[in-house]
Amino acid sequence: MSTSLLALTYALDAPVDTLRNVGQASARRLAKLDIHTVRDLLLTLPYGWESFRSVEIAELAREGPASVVGTVVSIRSMVTRFKKMRLTEASVTDPSGGRLRVVWFNDRFVLKNLHGGDRVALAGTVKLGPGGRPEMANPTYERLGGEAAAPKRVSEHMPKYHLVDGLTSRQIASWVESALPYAARLDDVLPPDIRKSHHLLDVADAVRQGHKPENDGEYAKARLRMAFAELFELQAAFAMTRARIAAEPATPIPYRQEVIDAFKAGVGFELTRAQRKATWDAFKDMQGPVPMNRLLNGDVGSGKTAVAAACAAMAHAAGMQTVVMAPTEILARQHLAKFRAYLEASFPGLTVELLVSGLGAAERRRVRTATASGHCALVVGTHALIEDDVEFLNLGLAIVDEQHRFGTRQRELLRGKGRGRPHFLAMTATPIPRTLALALYGEMSLSVLDEMPPGRLPVETEVIDPDHRDRAYGLVRAEVAAGHQAFVICPLIEESELVVARSAVAEFERLQKDVFPAPIRLGLIHGRLKEKDEVMQRFATGEIQVLVATAVVEVGVDVPNATVMMIEGADRFGLAQLHQFRGRVGRGSAGSRCLLLADDPSSQSLARLELVERTRDGFMLAEEDLRLRGMGELLGPRQHGMSDVAMDALHQPELLNEVREAAEQVVREDSDLEHHPALKAAVIRRLELTSIS
Ligand code: ADP
Ligand code: MG
């Protein structure tokens, strides 16, 4: 290879700031978008395009995207009274005689860059204000030199990239421009025959057309190709993982009817049809010599713990131990209580123990010894379980609750406690539609608890007009006066955790002072708080009556005495997430309420919220989230490790099936991907990066 070619190949894996026009600060911002190398930059397509008709200001009579060139008549900055935002306001004219009002929010630089008398090019979305006067908020702008100068950066077509603070789509477009010469060096992960049979572009063309399409058709073809390739990589990674797991034998756990009979007699309720089905799925897996690798997906309160307990009983009958890991100490303690209640009466020899870091040294030693000697059949705990000094005599089954809260390494460490590979059961309360589960957790088999135990009182859900917030507060006070407890969820602010924490603190102080004064006992929990577990514990014991919380409260803690869930800024949350909040109440015998307050009570956001009012089906709400706002909504940004291009493609389940088949065939024929080096490299990158176990 000649030196220059070598340099080009190397350049793909080089950090983005090796590009001449990318500085270190920009590189740090790009890193937040998971763009680290030149390759990442090229492979991250814009999520959309905007075409700005170029028009004269006097013609701006309808709303929508437009670009204009004009002269700044006046420009000034101020701080808004209500939300304390910095606002820069300008007035722009052109020879047509029209006048355009322009505002920028929180942009400190506009006032430095633009002055009265400057010629400027603007591209943005026109809204018609009072009297039909045109306005643009946060347009892209470019100061133009002389009278004849044409805009260089503000053009009629603008790509839209995902951004973080301090970045603009325009900047990214210019960096992409300087990276595009390297596109020809990208290795294609898609084998040529698959590309051909599915009519897909090769990677270099897809990158060029995806960033700079001539028309919508080109853009769509580029996206389809990128989505296909990404899903293909993932599915190939799953296929390899499955093959690897299958090659590591597990000890079979034989099915025994008398065990399930004893379990049913002792558990204290009739299992639902869905619980029986899921239990049976797991028993079938555990009987075999290939380790079970199953995801149990069931709404909050659907009874996942009973399924886990039945599996633990079966493992115990085969002489094997079970470990259950939960994300917090309080959850681990609640599991401990449930497992004991379900199992200890019917299985006197099945000792259940707790292992969390909060234990005293003597207790910890006792549990460790019981675990290592095999005396204890089931250990429930937190991260403390994966520490070096915790050993099992004969671990046959590992269970993880709220599995998305753990990293791959933590799950692997837990599984590593077995002598062979233990069977594995992951549980999650996030309702994941089937397509998404296949795309994200394709290496696992799936059981779904789509049915609630009988006898639960529905949580009465109501959308409340923000003007009637006082009524909501009144309902909270009334429940507290009746001896119950309440949650107040703060709005989701899409900024750093620090900002979220600060605003939660402010809301807490306001509520304490003006709304729920002493003797009402208020508590606060947010992601930055070290003592999250302690606060939850104080809420669980009733010491805290009203818990002000950010989204961290989602995890499945059981507080049966809590009867009100009041959610501020409900329109900002996904429907499935609102449903999860709602699941935090209605766990006891008293009737419960969920109160939804919208920040933006537009008819569209109210219609979404009314769906939560009408349905109790978490999967249905999750499907609706997908339809309305895309997959990212369900799992939170970036948790899924999948680009929005790939996410969008999941709207076509048949595409995913095609990809799966293609990937499985490649792995079947070339199990180590010896003949597919580019795919192999991509799969290895993925296995390192994502949650694939
Ligand atoms: P989750 O799926 O959220 O983990 P749990 O396992 O905590 O749900 O179960 C929620 C509650 O429902 C528990 O109090 C549990 O004892 C009860 N429960 C579970 N299954 C049944 C059933 N089949 N019939 C009645 N109650 C049940
Ligand atoms: Mg649970």
Coordinates of N, CA and C in Angstrom, one line a residue, residues 10-103:
Y10 N -5.8 5.0 7.7 CA -5.5 5.3 9.1 C -6.5 6.5 9.5
A11 N -6.7 7.4 8.6 CA -7.5 8.6 8.9 C -8.9 8.2 9.4
L12 N -9.5 7.1 8.9 CA -10.8 6.8 9.3 C -10.9 6.5 10.8
D13 N -9.9 5.9 11.3 CA -10.0 5.5 12.8 C -9.4 6.6 13.6
A14 N -8.9 7.7 13.0 CA -8.3 8.8 13.8 C -9.4 9.6 14.4
P15 N -9.0 10.2 15.5 CA -10.0 11.1 16.2 C -10.5 12.2 15.3
V16 N -11.8 12.6 15.5 CA -12.3 13.6 14.6 C -11.5 14.9 14.5
D17 N -10.8 15.2 15.6 CA -10.1 16.5 15.6 C -8.8 16.5 14.8
T18 N -8.5 15.3 14.2 CA -7.4 15.3 13.2 C -7.9 16.0 11.9
L19 N -9.2 16.1 11.7 CA -9.7 16.9 10.6 C -9.3 18.4 10.8
R20 N -8.9 19.0 9.8 CA -8.3 20.3 9.9 C -9.2 21.3 10.6
N21 N -10.5 21.3 10.3 CA -11.4 22.3 10.8 C -12.1 21.9 12.1
V22 N -11.8 20.8 12.7 CA -12.4 20.4 14.0 C -11.5 20.6 15.2
G23 N -11.9 21.5 16.1 CA -11.1 21.8 17.3 C -11.4 20.8 18.4
Q24 N -10.6 20.9 19.5 CA -10.7 20.0 20.6 C -12.1 20.1 21.3
A25 N -12.5 21.3 21.4 CA -13.8 21.6 22.1 C -14.9 20.9 21.3
S26 N -14.9 21.1 20.0 CA -15.9 20.5 19.1 C -15.8 19.0 19.2
A27 N -14.6 18.5 19.3 CA -14.5 17.0 19.4 C -15.1 16.5 20.7
R28 N -15.0 17.3 21.8 CA -15.6 16.8 23.0 C -17.1 16.8 22.9
R29 N -17.6 17.8 22.2 CA -19.1 17.9 22.0 C -19.6 16.7 21.1
L30 N -18.8 16.5 20.0 CA -19.2 15.3 19.1 C -19.1 14.0 19.9
A31 N -18.2 13.9 20.9 CA -18.1 12.7 21.6 C -19.4 12.4 22.4
K32 N -20.1 13.5 22.8 CA -21.4 13.3 23.4 C -22.4 12.6 22.5
L33 N -22.2 12.8 21.2 CA -23.1 12.2 20.2 C -22.6 10.9 19.8
D34 N -21.6 10.4 20.5 CA -21.0 9.1 20.1 C -20.2 9.2 18.8
I35 N -19.8 10.4 18.5 CA -18.9 10.5 17.3 C -17.5 10.8 17.7
H36 N -16.7 9.8 17.6 CA -15.3 9.9 18.1 C -14.3 9.9 17.0
T37 N -14.5 9.2 15.9 CA -13.5 9.1 14.9 C -14.1 9.6 13.6
V38 N -13.2 9.8 12.6 CA -13.7 10.3 11.3 C -14.7 9.3 10.7
R39 N -14.5 8.0 11.0 CA -15.5 7.0 10.5 C -16.9 7.3 11.1
D40 N -16.9 7.5 12.4 CA -18.2 7.8 13.1 C -18.9 9.0 12.5
L41 N -18.1 10.0 12.2 CA -18.6 11.2 11.6 C -19.3 10.9 10.3
L42 N -18.6 10.2 9.4 CA -19.1 9.8 8.1 C -20.4 8.9 8.2
L43 N -20.4 8.1 9.2 CA -21.5 7.1 9.3 C -22.7 7.7 10.0
T44 N -22.6 8.8 10.6 CA -23.7 9.4 11.3 C -24.5 10.4 10.3
L45 N -25.5 9.9 9.7 CA -26.2 10.7 8.7 C -27.1 11.7 9.4
P46 N -27.4 12.8 8.7 CA -28.4 13.7 9.2 C -29.7 13.0 9.4
Y47 N -30.5 13.4 10.4 CA -31.8 12.7 10.6 C -32.9 13.3 9.7
G48 N -32.6 14.4 9.0 CA -33.6 15.0 8.1 C -33.0 16.1 7.3
W49 N -33.8 16.7 6.5 CA -33.4 17.8 5.6 C -34.4 18.8 5.7
E50 N -33.9 20.1 5.5 CA -34.9 21.1 5.4 C -34.6 21.9 4.1
S51 N -35.7 22.1 3.4 CA -35.5 23.0 2.2 C -36.1 24.3 2.5
F52 N -35.3 25.3 2.3 CA -35.8 26.7 2.6 C -36.0 27.4 1.3
R53 N -37.3 27.7 0.9 CA -37.5 28.5 -0.3 C -36.8 29.8 -0.1
S54 N -36.1 30.3 -1.1 CA -35.5 31.6 -0.9 C -36.5 32.6 -1.4
V55 N -36.9 33.5 -0.6 CA -38.0 34.5 -0.9 C -37.7 35.9 -0.5
E56 N -38.5 36.8 -1.0 CA -38.3 38.2 -0.5 C -39.2 38.3 0.8
I57 N -38.8 39.2 1.6 CA -39.5 39.3 2.9 C -41.0 39.7 2.7
A58 N -41.3 40.5 1.8 CA -42.7 41.0 1.6 C -43.6 39.8 1.2
E59 N -42.9 38.7 0.6 CA -43.7 37.6 0.2 C -44.0 36.6 1.3
L60 N -43.4 36.8 2.5 CA -43.6 35.8 3.5 C -45.0 35.8 4.1
A61 N -45.9 35.2 3.4 CA -47.3 35.3 3.8 C -47.7 33.9 4.3
R62 N -46.9 32.9 4.2 CA -47.3 31.6 4.8 C -46.2 31.0 5.7
E63 N -46.7 30.2 6.6 CA -45.8 29.6 7.6 C -45.0 28.5 7.0
G64 N -43.8 28.2 7.5 CA -43.0 27.1 7.0 C -41.6 27.6 6.8
P65 N -40.7 26.6 6.3 CA -39.3 27.0 6.1 C -39.0 27.9 5.0
A66 N -38.1 28.9 5.2 CA -37.8 29.8 4.1 C -36.4 30.4 4.4
S67 N -35.8 30.9 3.3 CA -34.5 31.6 3.6 C -34.7 33.0 2.9
V68 N -34.0 34.0 3.5 CA -34.1 35.4 3.0 C -32.7 36.0 3.1
V69 N -32.5 37.0 2.3 CA -31.3 37.9 2.5 C -31.8 39.3 2.7
G70 N -31.3 39.9 3.8 CA -31.8 41.3 4.1 C -30.8 42.1 4.9
T71 N -31.2 43.2 5.4 CA -30.4 44.1 6.2 C -30.9 44.2 7.6
V72 N -30.0 44.1 8.6 CA -30.4 44.2 10.0 C -30.8 45.7 10.3
V73 N -32.0 46.0 10.7 CA -32.4 47.3 11.0 C -32.0 47.6 12.5
S74 N -32.4 46.6 13.4 CA -32.1 46.8 14.8 C -31.9 45.5 15.4
I75 N -31.1 45.4 16.5 CA -30.8 44.2 17.2 C -30.6 44.5 18.6
R76 N -31.2 43.7 19.5 CA -30.9 44.0 21.0 C -31.2 42.7 21.8
S77 N -30.6 42.6 23.0 CA -30.8 41.4 23.8 C -31.5 41.8 25.1
M78 N -32.2 40.9 25.6 CA -32.9 41.1 26.9 C -33.0 39.8 27.6
V79 N -33.4 39.8 28.9 CA -33.7 38.6 29.6 C -35.2 38.5 29.9
T80 N -35.8 37.4 29.5 CA -37.3 37.3 29.6 C -37.6 37.3 31.1
R81 N -38.8 37.9 31.4 CA -39.2 38.0 32.8 C -39.6 36.7 33.4
F82 N -40.3 35.9 32.5 CA -41.0 34.7 33.0 C -40.0 33.5 33.2
K83 N -39.3 33.2 32.2 CA -38.4 32.0 32.3 C -36.9 32.3 32.4
K84 N -36.6 33.6 32.6 CA -35.2 34.1 32.7 C -34.3 33.5 31.6
M85 N -34.8 33.6 30.4 CA -34.0 33.2 29.3 C -33.5 34.4 28.6
R86 N -32.2 34.3 28.0 CA -31.7 35.4 27.2 C -32.3 35.3 25.8
L87 N -32.8 36.5 25.4 CA -33.5 36.5 24.1 C -32.9 37.7 23.3
T88 N -32.5 37.4 22.1 CA -32.0 38.4 21.2 C -33.0 38.6 20.1
E89 N -33.4 39.9 19.9 CA -34.4 40.2 19.0 C -33.9 41.1 17.9
A90 N -34.2 40.8 16.6 CA -33.7 41.7 15.5 C -34.9 42.0 14.6
S91 N -34.7 43.0 13.8 CA -35.7 43.3 12.8 C -34.9 43.4 11.5
V92 N -35.4 42.8 10.4 CA -34.6 42.7 9.2 C -35.5 43.1 8.0
T93 N -34.9 43.9 7.1 CA -35.7 44.3 5.9 C -34.9 43.9 4.7
D94 N -35.6 44.0 3.5 CA -34.9 43.8 2.2 C -35.6 44.8 1.2
P95 N -35.1 44.8 0.0 CA -35.6 45.8 -0.9 C -37.1 45.6 -1.2
S96 N -37.7 44.5 -0.9 CA -39.1 44.3 -1.2 C -39.9 45.2 -0.3
G97 N -39.3 45.7 0.8 CA -40.0 46.6 1.7 C -40.6 45.8 2.9
G98 N -40.5 44.5 2.9 CA -41.1 43.7 4.0 C -40.2 43.8 5.2
R99 N -40.8 43.4 6.4 CA -40.0 43.5 7.6 C -40.2 42.1 8.3
L100 N -39.1 41.6 8.8 CA -39.1 40.3 9.4 C -38.6 40.4 10.9
R101 N -39.4 39.9 11.8 CA -38.9 39.9 13.2 C -38.2 38.6 13.4
V102 N -37.0 38.6 14.1 CA -36.2 37.4 14.3 C -35.9 37.4 15.8
V103 N -36.0 36.2 16.4 CA -35.6 36.1 17.8 C -34.7 34.8 17.9

